[in-house]
Amino acid sequence: MRSFDYRRADSLAAAREGLGEAAQIIAGGTNLLDLMKLQVMTPKQLLDINRVPGLREITETENGLKIGALVSNSDLAADPRIRSDYPVLARAILAGASGQIRNKATTGGNFLQRTRCPYFYDTSMACNKRQPGSSCTAIGGISRMTAILGVSEHCIAAHPSDMAVAMRALDARLDVADATGDVRQVGMDELYCLPGERPDIETTLAPDDIITAVHLPQKQSGAVHVYRKVRDRASYAFALVSVAAIVTRREQRIATAALAFGGIGSRPWRNSEVDEMLAGEVPGEPLFAAAADRLLAEARTEEGNAFKTRLTRRTMISVLREATGLEPASVGTDRVEESAA
Ligand SMILES: Cc1cc2nc3c(=O)[nH]c(=O)nc-3n(C[C@H](O)[C@H](O)[C@H](O)COP(=O)(O)OP(=O)(O)OC[C@H]3O[C@@H](n4cnc5c(N)ncnc54)[C@H](O)[C@@H]3O)c2cc1C
């Protein structure tokens, strides 16, 4: 690890002042310190925000719930209001990492964790995200954990967060304080950049922006929440594919649907056309298959991640069955879907 200066901020104003060009915020440190040990990230200064007051509360507002940026992943998943009104979020968080890591990891840090593409972590390999202009070794390389949506010829890294996928389905909005102290709101649809030609630029935040809170809208009454994560191990593994679904019904039809996906996108993935296709329709296999076709129409695969189109399709259809109360597909039906994909 390269040497660095370490400072603690006791207030948001002190944090703002301390965030110079070379400084990096440290919250739980569960991602940043790993990256520093590998010299993937080499900040000259760390600014610890853990003593900044007011960032560890979850409060009810007239528009929903406000979650401080330092609320730990464990506390957020265990909060009774999250468990009862936003279960998709509790389930997504609990599907990630381990109990010990969730105790340290914070809400703000979870949004900004970096990709798990193996080439990003291996400094002996070229990676445009780590070193712009050096090329992407994942293209044509080991690509099992990489993305199939929102990729470019410069980067196919997948966004790793489970929590952010649920936040995307929930239309969460972040409070972000800039260098002058002004706070603006950033929607989940505005936070993450596509890799394009600059995969090293991952978000629309400035280097001296500080996430202070996240807002969840009022709970949708009668909504069914599902979070399904498919991974290589039953725990302690990042998603190959994950689906967050929030579905409401009116009589026999789907009234509203909000679907977001992890493991397959360069950012927590949502396609409004998919949600719109489902709204107002009678749930059923042909509808779900058409929605999966729409989602995957722009998928760009590598040899090592081509299986993700089939896996996404099957997981999405299964989640939609659960969310709309249809019987689970029989094994036979599942096989037909797979071979048809
Ligand atoms: C072994 C292991 C397994 C894991 N498995 C999963 C998994 O399955 N699913 C999953 O979703 N995650 C997983 N994680 C990732 C884990 O969720 C993240 O490491 C964690 O959420 C990051 O939060 P943190 O507070 O520790 O962030 P830090 O490491 O402190 O910071 C991460 C980044 O965010 C920035 N930052 C932090 N807070 C703020 C803020 N308030 N404002 C602006 N910038 C900020 C930091 O500067 C840094 O760049 C795993 C991690 C490990 C180590």
Short mmCIF file of C-alpha atoms and ligand atoms in Angstrom, two decimals:
data_model
loop_
_atom_site.label_atom_id
_atom_site.label_comp_id
_atom_site.label_asym_id
_atom_site.label_seq_id
_atom_site.Cartn_x
_atom_site.Cartn_y
_atom_site.Cartn_z
CA MET A 1 0.00 0.00 0.00
CA ARG A 2 1.28 3.49 -0.79
CA SER A 3 1.59 5.88 2.13
CA PHE A 4 -1.20 8.41 2.60
CA ASP A 5 -2.36 11.12 5.00
CA TYR A 6 -5.38 10.39 7.13
CA ARG A 7 -7.72 13.03 8.50
CA ARG A 8 -11.05 13.01 10.29
CA ALA A 9 -13.78 15.53 9.66
CA ASP A 10 -16.06 16.46 12.59
CA SER A 11 -18.60 18.33 10.47
CA LEU A 12 -19.80 18.50 6.90
CA ALA A 13 -18.14 21.90 6.52
CA ALA A 14 -14.79 20.44 7.66
CA ALA A 15 -15.27 17.53 5.27
CA ARG A 16 -15.88 19.90 2.40
CA GLU A 17 -12.75 21.88 3.22
CA GLY A 18 -10.69 18.72 3.51
CA LEU A 19 -11.73 17.33 0.15
CA GLY A 20 -8.94 18.71 -2.00
CA GLU A 21 -7.76 17.30 -5.29
CA ALA A 22 -5.89 14.36 -3.79
CA ALA A 23 -8.31 13.41 -1.01
CA GLN A 24 -10.72 10.52 -1.04
CA ILE A 25 -13.60 10.01 1.37
CA ILE A 26 -13.44 6.88 3.48
CA ALA A 27 -16.67 5.63 5.06
CA GLY A 28 -16.74 1.88 5.91
CA GLY A 29 -13.55 1.37 3.92
CA THR A 30 -14.62 -2.13 2.83
CA ASN A 31 -14.00 -1.41 -0.85
CA LEU A 32 -11.59 1.49 -0.78
CA LEU A 33 -9.00 -0.16 1.48
CA ASP A 34 -8.94 -3.33 -0.65
CA LEU A 35 -8.33 -1.22 -3.73
CA MET A 36 -5.59 0.74 -1.96
CA LYS A 37 -3.84 -2.46 -0.86
CA LEU A 38 -3.78 -3.59 -4.49
CA GLN A 39 -2.70 -0.08 -5.60
CA VAL A 40 -5.68 0.13 -7.91
CA MET A 41 -6.55 3.34 -6.09
CA THR A 42 -3.74 5.43 -4.63
CA PRO A 43 -5.23 8.50 -2.93
CA LYS A 44 -2.71 10.77 -1.22
CA GLN A 45 -5.18 11.63 1.52
CA LEU A 46 -8.08 9.85 3.16
CA LEU A 47 -10.82 11.93 4.69
CA ASP A 48 -12.78 9.96 7.27
CA ILE A 49 -16.39 11.17 7.52
CA ASN A 50 -17.49 8.76 10.24
CA ARG A 51 -17.63 11.52 12.89
CA VAL A 52 -19.75 13.88 10.83
CA PRO A 53 -22.99 14.19 12.84
CA GLY A 54 -26.45 13.59 11.41
CA LEU A 55 -25.51 11.04 8.74
CA ARG A 56 -26.51 7.89 10.64
CA GLU A 57 -30.24 8.45 11.00
CA ILE A 58 -33.22 7.04 9.15
CA THR A 59 -36.06 9.55 9.40
CA GLU A 60 -39.60 9.76 8.09
CA THR A 61 -40.32 12.76 5.86
CA GLU A 62 -43.54 13.93 4.25
CA ASN A 63 -42.37 12.33 0.99
CA GLY A 64 -41.14 9.00 2.36
CA LEU A 65 -37.96 7.98 4.16
CA LYS A 66 -34.59 9.71 4.42
CA ILE A 67 -31.55 7.48 4.99
CA GLY A 68 -28.28 9.07 6.14
CA ALA A 69 -25.20 8.24 4.05
CA LEU A 70 -23.44 6.61 7.03
CA VAL A 71 -26.28 4.24 7.92
CA SER A 72 -24.67 0.82 7.77
CA ASN A 73 -25.95 -1.79 5.34
CA SER A 74 -26.87 -3.99 8.36
CA ASP A 75 -28.87 -1.25 10.10
CA LEU A 76 -30.66 -0.33 6.89
CA ALA A 77 -31.69 -3.91 6.13
CA ALA A 78 -32.84 -4.42 9.74
CA ASP A 79 -34.90 -1.23 10.02
CA PRO A 80 -38.57 -2.23 10.58
CA ARG A 81 -39.80 0.44 8.12
CA ILE A 82 -37.49 -0.89 5.40
CA ARG A 83 -38.47 -4.48 6.13
CA SER A 84 -42.20 -3.78 5.98
CA ASP A 85 -42.50 -1.00 3.36
CA TYR A 86 -39.44 -1.52 1.13
CA PRO A 87 -38.67 -5.24 1.42
CA VAL A 88 -36.96 -5.31 -1.97
CA LEU A 89 -34.25 -3.12 -0.46
CA ALA A 90 -33.80 -5.21 2.68
CA ARG A 91 -33.56 -8.38 0.58
CA ALA A 92 -31.10 -6.88 -1.87
CA ILE A 93 -28.79 -5.72 0.92
CA LEU A 94 -28.97 -9.06 2.72
CA ALA A 95 -28.12 -10.85 -0.54
CA GLY A 96 -24.78 -9.00 -0.63
CA ALA A 97 -21.41 -9.50 1.06
CA SER A 98 -21.34 -10.99 4.61
CA GLY A 99 -22.69 -9.96 8.00
CA GLN A 100 -19.34 -8.53 9.05
CA ILE A 101 -18.93 -6.50 5.88
CA ARG A 102 -22.50 -5.22 6.02
CA ASN A 103 -21.84 -4.01 9.60
CA LYS A 104 -19.05 -1.74 8.31
CA ALA A 105 -20.32 -0.89 4.81
CA THR A 106 -22.32 2.32 4.53
CA THR A 107 -25.18 3.40 2.31
CA GLY A 108 -23.12 6.15 0.60
CA GLY A 109 -20.12 3.88 0.06
CA ASN A 110 -22.28 1.09 -1.36
CA PHE A 111 -23.44 3.33 -4.22
CA LEU A 112 -19.85 4.18 -5.13
CA GLN A 113 -18.19 0.77 -4.77
CA ARG A 114 -16.13 -0.09 -7.84
CA THR A 115 -16.61 -2.91 -10.32
CA ARG A 116 -15.47 -6.47 -9.55
CA CYS A 117 -14.10 -7.05 -13.06
CA PRO A 118 -10.94 -9.13 -12.38
CA TYR A 119 -8.88 -7.05 -14.80
CA PHE A 120 -9.70 -3.85 -12.90
CA TYR A 121 -8.20 -5.44 -9.79
CA ASP A 122 -5.10 -6.83 -11.52
CA THR A 123 -2.63 -4.00 -12.09
CA SER A 124 -0.52 -6.18 -14.41
CA MET A 125 -3.42 -6.21 -16.91
CA ALA A 126 -4.66 -3.43 -19.18
CA CYS A 127 -7.92 -1.84 -18.04
CA ASN A 128 -9.43 1.36 -19.44
CA LYS A 129 -11.32 1.95 -16.21
CA ARG A 130 -8.14 1.89 -14.13
CA GLN A 131 -5.82 3.37 -16.74
CA PRO A 132 -7.66 5.23 -19.50
CA GLY A 133 -6.41 4.39 -22.99
CA SER A 134 -4.71 1.12 -21.99
CA SER A 135 -7.45 -1.14 -23.54
CA CYS A 136 -9.92 -3.65 -22.08
CA THR A 137 -8.56 -7.13 -21.37
CA ALA A 138 -12.00 -8.46 -20.41
CA ILE A 139 -13.09 -8.20 -24.05
CA GLY A 140 -11.92 -11.55 -25.40
CA GLY A 141 -10.74 -12.52 -21.90
CA ILE A 142 -12.43 -14.01 -18.84
CA SER A 143 -15.83 -12.38 -18.92
CA ARG A 144 -18.14 -14.46 -16.71
CA MET A 145 -18.76 -11.58 -14.28
CA THR A 146 -18.98 -8.82 -16.90
CA ALA A 147 -21.93 -6.87 -18.32
CA ILE A 148 -24.01 -7.44 -21.44
CA LEU A 149 -26.01 -4.19 -21.39
CA GLY A 150 -24.66 -0.65 -21.60
CA VAL A 151 -21.17 -1.83 -22.54
CA SER A 152 -18.77 -0.22 -25.01
CA GLU A 153 -15.74 -1.32 -26.99
CA HIS A 154 -13.69 0.25 -24.20
CA CYS A 155 -15.22 -1.51 -21.19
CA ILE A 156 -17.58 -4.37 -20.35
CA ALA A 157 -17.32 -4.16 -16.55
CA ALA A 158 -20.53 -4.79 -14.58
CA HIS A 159 -21.76 -2.61 -11.75
CA PRO A 160 -21.49 -4.70 -8.58
CA SER A 161 -23.99 -3.30 -6.07
CA ASP A 162 -27.12 -5.21 -5.03
CA MET A 163 -28.42 -2.31 -2.94
CA ALA A 164 -28.22 0.10 -5.88
CA VAL A 165 -30.35 -2.24 -8.02
CA ALA A 166 -33.16 -2.09 -5.47
CA MET A 167 -32.67 1.68 -5.13
CA ARG A 168 -33.04 1.96 -8.92
CA ALA A 169 -36.34 0.07 -8.86
CA LEU A 170 -37.51 2.27 -5.97
CA ASP A 171 -36.62 5.52 -7.80
CA ALA A 172 -34.46 6.64 -4.88
CA ARG A 173 -32.92 10.12 -4.93
CA LEU A 174 -29.60 11.11 -3.38
CA ASP A 175 -28.78 14.32 -1.49
CA VAL A 176 -25.36 15.47 -2.68
CA ALA A 177 -23.47 18.35 -1.05
CA ASP A 178 -21.06 20.19 -3.34
CA ALA A 179 -17.89 22.11 -2.47
CA THR A 180 -19.86 25.29 -1.66
CA GLY A 181 -22.22 23.45 0.71
CA ASP A 182 -25.18 23.54 -1.65
CA VAL A 183 -27.18 20.33 -1.61
CA ARG A 184 -28.78 19.04 -4.82
CA GLN A 185 -30.81 15.93 -5.47
CA VAL A 186 -29.55 13.32 -7.91
CA GLY A 187 -31.93 10.59 -9.10
CA MET A 188 -30.80 7.02 -9.52
CA ASP A 189 -31.41 7.49 -13.25
CA GLU A 190 -28.85 10.34 -13.27
CA LEU A 191 -26.15 9.03 -10.96
CA TYR A 192 -24.24 6.51 -13.09
CA CYS A 193 -22.55 7.08 -16.48
CA LEU A 194 -22.34 4.57 -19.30
CA PRO A 195 -18.71 3.60 -19.99
CA GLY A 196 -18.58 4.94 -23.58
CA GLU A 197 -15.07 6.13 -24.34
CA ARG A 198 -14.34 7.06 -20.69
CA PRO A 199 -15.07 4.07 -18.47
CA ASP A 200 -12.96 5.67 -15.74
CA ILE A 201 -15.73 8.27 -15.28
CA GLU A 202 -18.36 6.23 -13.45
CA THR A 203 -20.77 8.77 -12.00
CA THR A 204 -22.00 12.29 -12.57
CA LEU A 205 -20.64 13.35 -9.16
CA ALA A 206 -17.71 15.76 -8.88
CA PRO A 207 -14.63 14.55 -6.94
CA ASP A 208 -15.50 16.87 -4.03
CA ASP A 209 -19.21 15.98 -3.87
CA ILE A 210 -20.39 14.24 -0.71
CA ILE A 211 -23.45 11.99 -0.62
CA THR A 212 -25.25 12.95 2.58
CA ALA A 213 -28.53 11.01 2.32
CA VAL A 214 -30.86 8.95 0.16
CA HIS A 215 -34.61 9.51 -0.13
CA LEU A 216 -37.10 6.73 -0.74
CA PRO A 217 -40.56 7.75 -2.00
CA GLN A 218 -43.71 6.89 -0.04
CA LYS A 219 -44.42 3.18 -0.03
CA GLN A 220 -46.75 1.98 -2.76
CA SER A 221 -49.67 0.29 -1.08
CA GLY A 222 -50.35 -3.24 -2.25
CA ALA A 223 -47.04 -3.51 -4.12
CA VAL A 224 -45.35 -6.90 -4.26
CA HIS A 225 -41.57 -6.68 -3.85
CA VAL A 226 -39.19 -9.38 -5.09
CA TYR A 227 -35.39 -9.48 -5.17
CA ARG A 228 -33.81 -12.55 -6.76
CA LYS A 229 -30.05 -12.93 -7.07
CA VAL A 230 -28.40 -15.73 -9.07
CA ARG A 231 -24.75 -16.31 -8.25
CA ASP A 232 -22.03 -18.94 -8.30
CA ARG A 233 -22.19 -19.51 -4.50
CA ALA A 234 -25.19 -19.34 -2.21
CA SER A 235 -23.63 -16.50 -0.22
CA TYR A 236 -20.68 -14.13 -0.32
CA ALA A 237 -20.70 -13.80 -4.09
CA PHE A 238 -21.57 -11.04 -6.53
CA ALA A 239 -24.54 -11.42 -8.85
CA LEU A 240 -24.37 -13.14 -12.19
CA VAL A 241 -27.89 -11.81 -12.65
CA SER A 242 -30.19 -10.15 -10.16
CA VAL A 243 -33.71 -8.80 -10.57
CA ALA A 244 -35.52 -6.30 -8.34
CA ALA A 245 -39.24 -6.11 -9.05
CA ILE A 246 -41.98 -3.91 -7.58
CA VAL A 247 -45.36 -4.75 -9.04
CA THR A 248 -48.88 -3.53 -8.27
CA ARG A 249 -52.06 -5.18 -9.55
CA ARG A 250 -55.50 -3.82 -10.39
CA GLU A 251 -58.09 -6.54 -10.72
CA GLN A 252 -56.58 -9.12 -13.07
CA ARG A 253 -54.02 -6.77 -14.61
CA ILE A 254 -50.59 -5.42 -13.77
CA ALA A 255 -51.12 -1.77 -12.80
CA THR A 256 -47.47 -0.73 -12.47
CA ALA A 257 -44.14 -2.52 -12.77
CA ALA A 258 -40.65 -1.31 -11.85
CA LEU A 259 -37.90 -3.77 -12.75
CA ALA A 260 -34.17 -3.24 -12.22
CA PHE A 261 -31.31 -5.62 -12.92
CA GLY A 262 -27.87 -6.31 -11.48
CA GLY A 263 -24.90 -8.29 -12.78
CA ILE A 264 -25.76 -7.61 -16.42
CA GLY A 265 -25.39 -3.84 -16.76
CA SER A 266 -22.54 -1.37 -16.69
CA ARG A 267 -24.77 0.41 -14.18
CA PRO A 268 -27.78 -0.75 -12.14
CA TRP A 269 -29.99 -1.44 -15.15
CA ARG A 270 -33.53 -0.29 -15.78
CA ASN A 271 -35.35 0.02 -19.07
CA SER A 272 -38.52 2.10 -18.84
CA GLU A 273 -39.86 0.47 -22.03
CA VAL A 274 -39.94 -2.87 -20.21
CA ASP A 275 -41.92 -1.38 -17.31
CA GLU A 276 -44.31 0.31 -19.75
CA MET A 277 -44.85 -2.92 -21.71
CA LEU A 278 -46.02 -4.66 -18.56
CA ALA A 279 -48.28 -1.91 -17.18
CA GLY A 280 -51.99 -2.41 -17.89
CA GLU A 281 -51.54 -5.95 -19.23
CA VAL A 282 -52.85 -9.31 -18.05
CA PRO A 283 -49.86 -11.20 -16.61
CA GLY A 284 -48.78 -14.31 -18.50
CA GLU A 285 -45.93 -16.11 -20.15
CA PRO A 286 -46.14 -14.46 -23.62
CA LEU A 287 -46.14 -10.98 -22.05
CA PHE A 288 -43.18 -11.78 -19.82
CA ALA A 289 -41.26 -13.33 -22.73
CA ALA A 290 -41.89 -10.23 -24.87
CA ALA A 291 -40.69 -7.99 -22.01
CA ALA A 292 -37.52 -10.11 -21.69
CA ASP A 293 -36.97 -9.80 -25.46
CA ARG A 294 -37.24 -6.03 -25.11
CA LEU A 295 -34.81 -5.92 -22.21
CA LEU A 296 -32.23 -8.04 -24.01
CA ALA A 297 -32.63 -6.56 -27.49
CA GLU A 298 -29.45 -4.49 -27.14
CA ALA A 299 -27.42 -7.11 -25.27
CA ARG A 300 -23.84 -7.45 -26.46
CA THR A 301 -22.19 -10.63 -25.34
CA GLU A 302 -18.78 -12.25 -25.16
CA GLU A 303 -18.14 -15.97 -25.25
CA GLY A 304 -17.76 -16.04 -21.47
CA ASN A 305 -20.95 -14.12 -20.61
CA ALA A 306 -23.32 -15.18 -23.41
CA PHE A 307 -25.10 -17.46 -20.92
CA LYS A 308 -26.38 -14.31 -19.19
CA THR A 309 -29.02 -13.65 -21.85
CA ARG A 310 -30.67 -17.02 -21.12
CA LEU A 311 -30.16 -16.69 -17.39
CA THR A 312 -31.57 -13.17 -17.31
CA ARG A 313 -34.58 -14.22 -19.34
CA ARG A 314 -35.38 -17.16 -17.09
CA THR A 315 -34.80 -15.22 -13.87
CA MET A 316 -36.89 -12.29 -15.04
CA ILE A 317 -39.81 -14.49 -16.09
CA SER A 318 -39.65 -16.41 -12.84
CA VAL A 319 -39.59 -13.18 -10.80
CA LEU A 320 -42.54 -11.80 -12.77
CA ARG A 321 -44.46 -15.01 -12.10
CA GLU A 322 -43.82 -14.62 -8.39
CA ALA A 323 -44.62 -10.89 -8.34
CA THR A 324 -47.91 -11.38 -10.19
CA GLY A 325 -49.00 -14.48 -8.29
CA LEU A 326 -48.74 -16.94 -11.19
CA GLU A 327 -47.79 -20.52 -10.48
CA PRO A 328 -44.04 -21.16 -10.71
CA ALA A 329 -43.02 -22.54 -14.11
CA SER A 330 -42.58 -26.30 -14.29
CA VAL A 331 -39.10 -27.62 -15.02
CA GLY A 332 -40.28 -28.54 -18.52
CA THR A 333 -41.44 -25.00 -19.30
CA ASP A 334 -38.18 -23.63 -18.01
CA ARG A 335 -36.24 -25.84 -20.40
CA VAL A 336 -38.32 -24.68 -23.34
CA GLU A 337 -37.58 -21.04 -22.41
CA GLU A 338 -33.89 -21.75 -22.20
CA SER A 339 -33.63 -23.46 -25.56
CA ALA A 340 -35.81 -20.78 -27.16
CA ALA A 341 -33.58 -17.96 -25.92
C1 LIG B 1 -15.68 -9.83 0.24
C2 LIG B 1 -16.70 -8.81 -0.18
C3 LIG B 1 -17.90 -9.26 -0.74
C4 LIG B 1 -18.86 -8.34 -1.15
N1 LIG B 1 -20.04 -8.77 -1.70
C5 LIG B 1 -20.96 -7.87 -2.13
C6 LIG B 1 -22.17 -8.29 -2.77
O1 LIG B 1 -22.44 -9.47 -2.95
N2 LIG B 1 -23.05 -7.31 -3.17
C7 LIG B 1 -22.78 -5.98 -2.99
O2 LIG B 1 -23.60 -5.16 -3.37
N3 LIG B 1 -21.64 -5.56 -2.42
C8 LIG B 1 -20.73 -6.47 -2.00
N4 LIG B 1 -19.57 -6.04 -1.43
C9 LIG B 1 -19.24 -4.63 -1.48
C10 LIG B 1 -19.68 -3.86 -0.26
O3 LIG B 1 -21.08 -3.76 -0.28
C11 LIG B 1 -19.03 -2.48 -0.42
O4 LIG B 1 -17.64 -2.64 -0.21
C12 LIG B 1 -19.58 -1.47 0.55
O5 LIG B 1 -20.96 -1.28 0.40
C13 LIG B 1 -18.87 -0.13 0.37
O6 LIG B 1 -19.26 0.74 1.44
P1 LIG B 1 -18.15 1.42 2.36
O7 LIG B 1 -18.85 2.34 3.29
O8 LIG B 1 -17.26 0.41 2.98
O9 LIG B 1 -17.38 2.25 1.24
P2 LIG B 1 -15.85 2.72 1.21
O10 LIG B 1 -14.98 1.57 0.87
O11 LIG B 1 -15.52 3.52 2.42
O12 LIG B 1 -15.94 3.73 -0.03
C14 LIG B 1 -16.26 3.29 -1.33
C15 LIG B 1 -16.20 4.50 -2.25
O13 LIG B 1 -17.25 5.41 -1.96
C16 LIG B 1 -16.74 6.71 -1.65
N5 LIG B 1 -17.64 7.24 -0.60
C17 LIG B 1 -18.00 6.60 0.54
N6 LIG B 1 -18.93 7.32 1.18
C18 LIG B 1 -19.14 8.44 0.45
C19 LIG B 1 -20.02 9.57 0.60
N7 LIG B 1 -20.86 9.69 1.63
N8 LIG B 1 -19.97 10.53 -0.35
C20 LIG B 1 -19.14 10.42 -1.41
N9 LIG B 1 -18.30 9.38 -1.60
C21 LIG B 1 -18.32 8.39 -0.69
C22 LIG B 1 -15.30 6.47 -1.21
O14 LIG B 1 -14.49 7.62 -1.44
C23 LIG B 1 -14.91 5.30 -2.11
O15 LIG B 1 -14.53 5.77 -3.38
C24 LIG B 1 -18.61 -6.95 -0.99
C25 LIG B 1 -17.40 -6.51 -0.42
C26 LIG B 1 -16.46 -7.43 -0.03
C27 LIG B 1 -15.16 -6.92 0.58
#
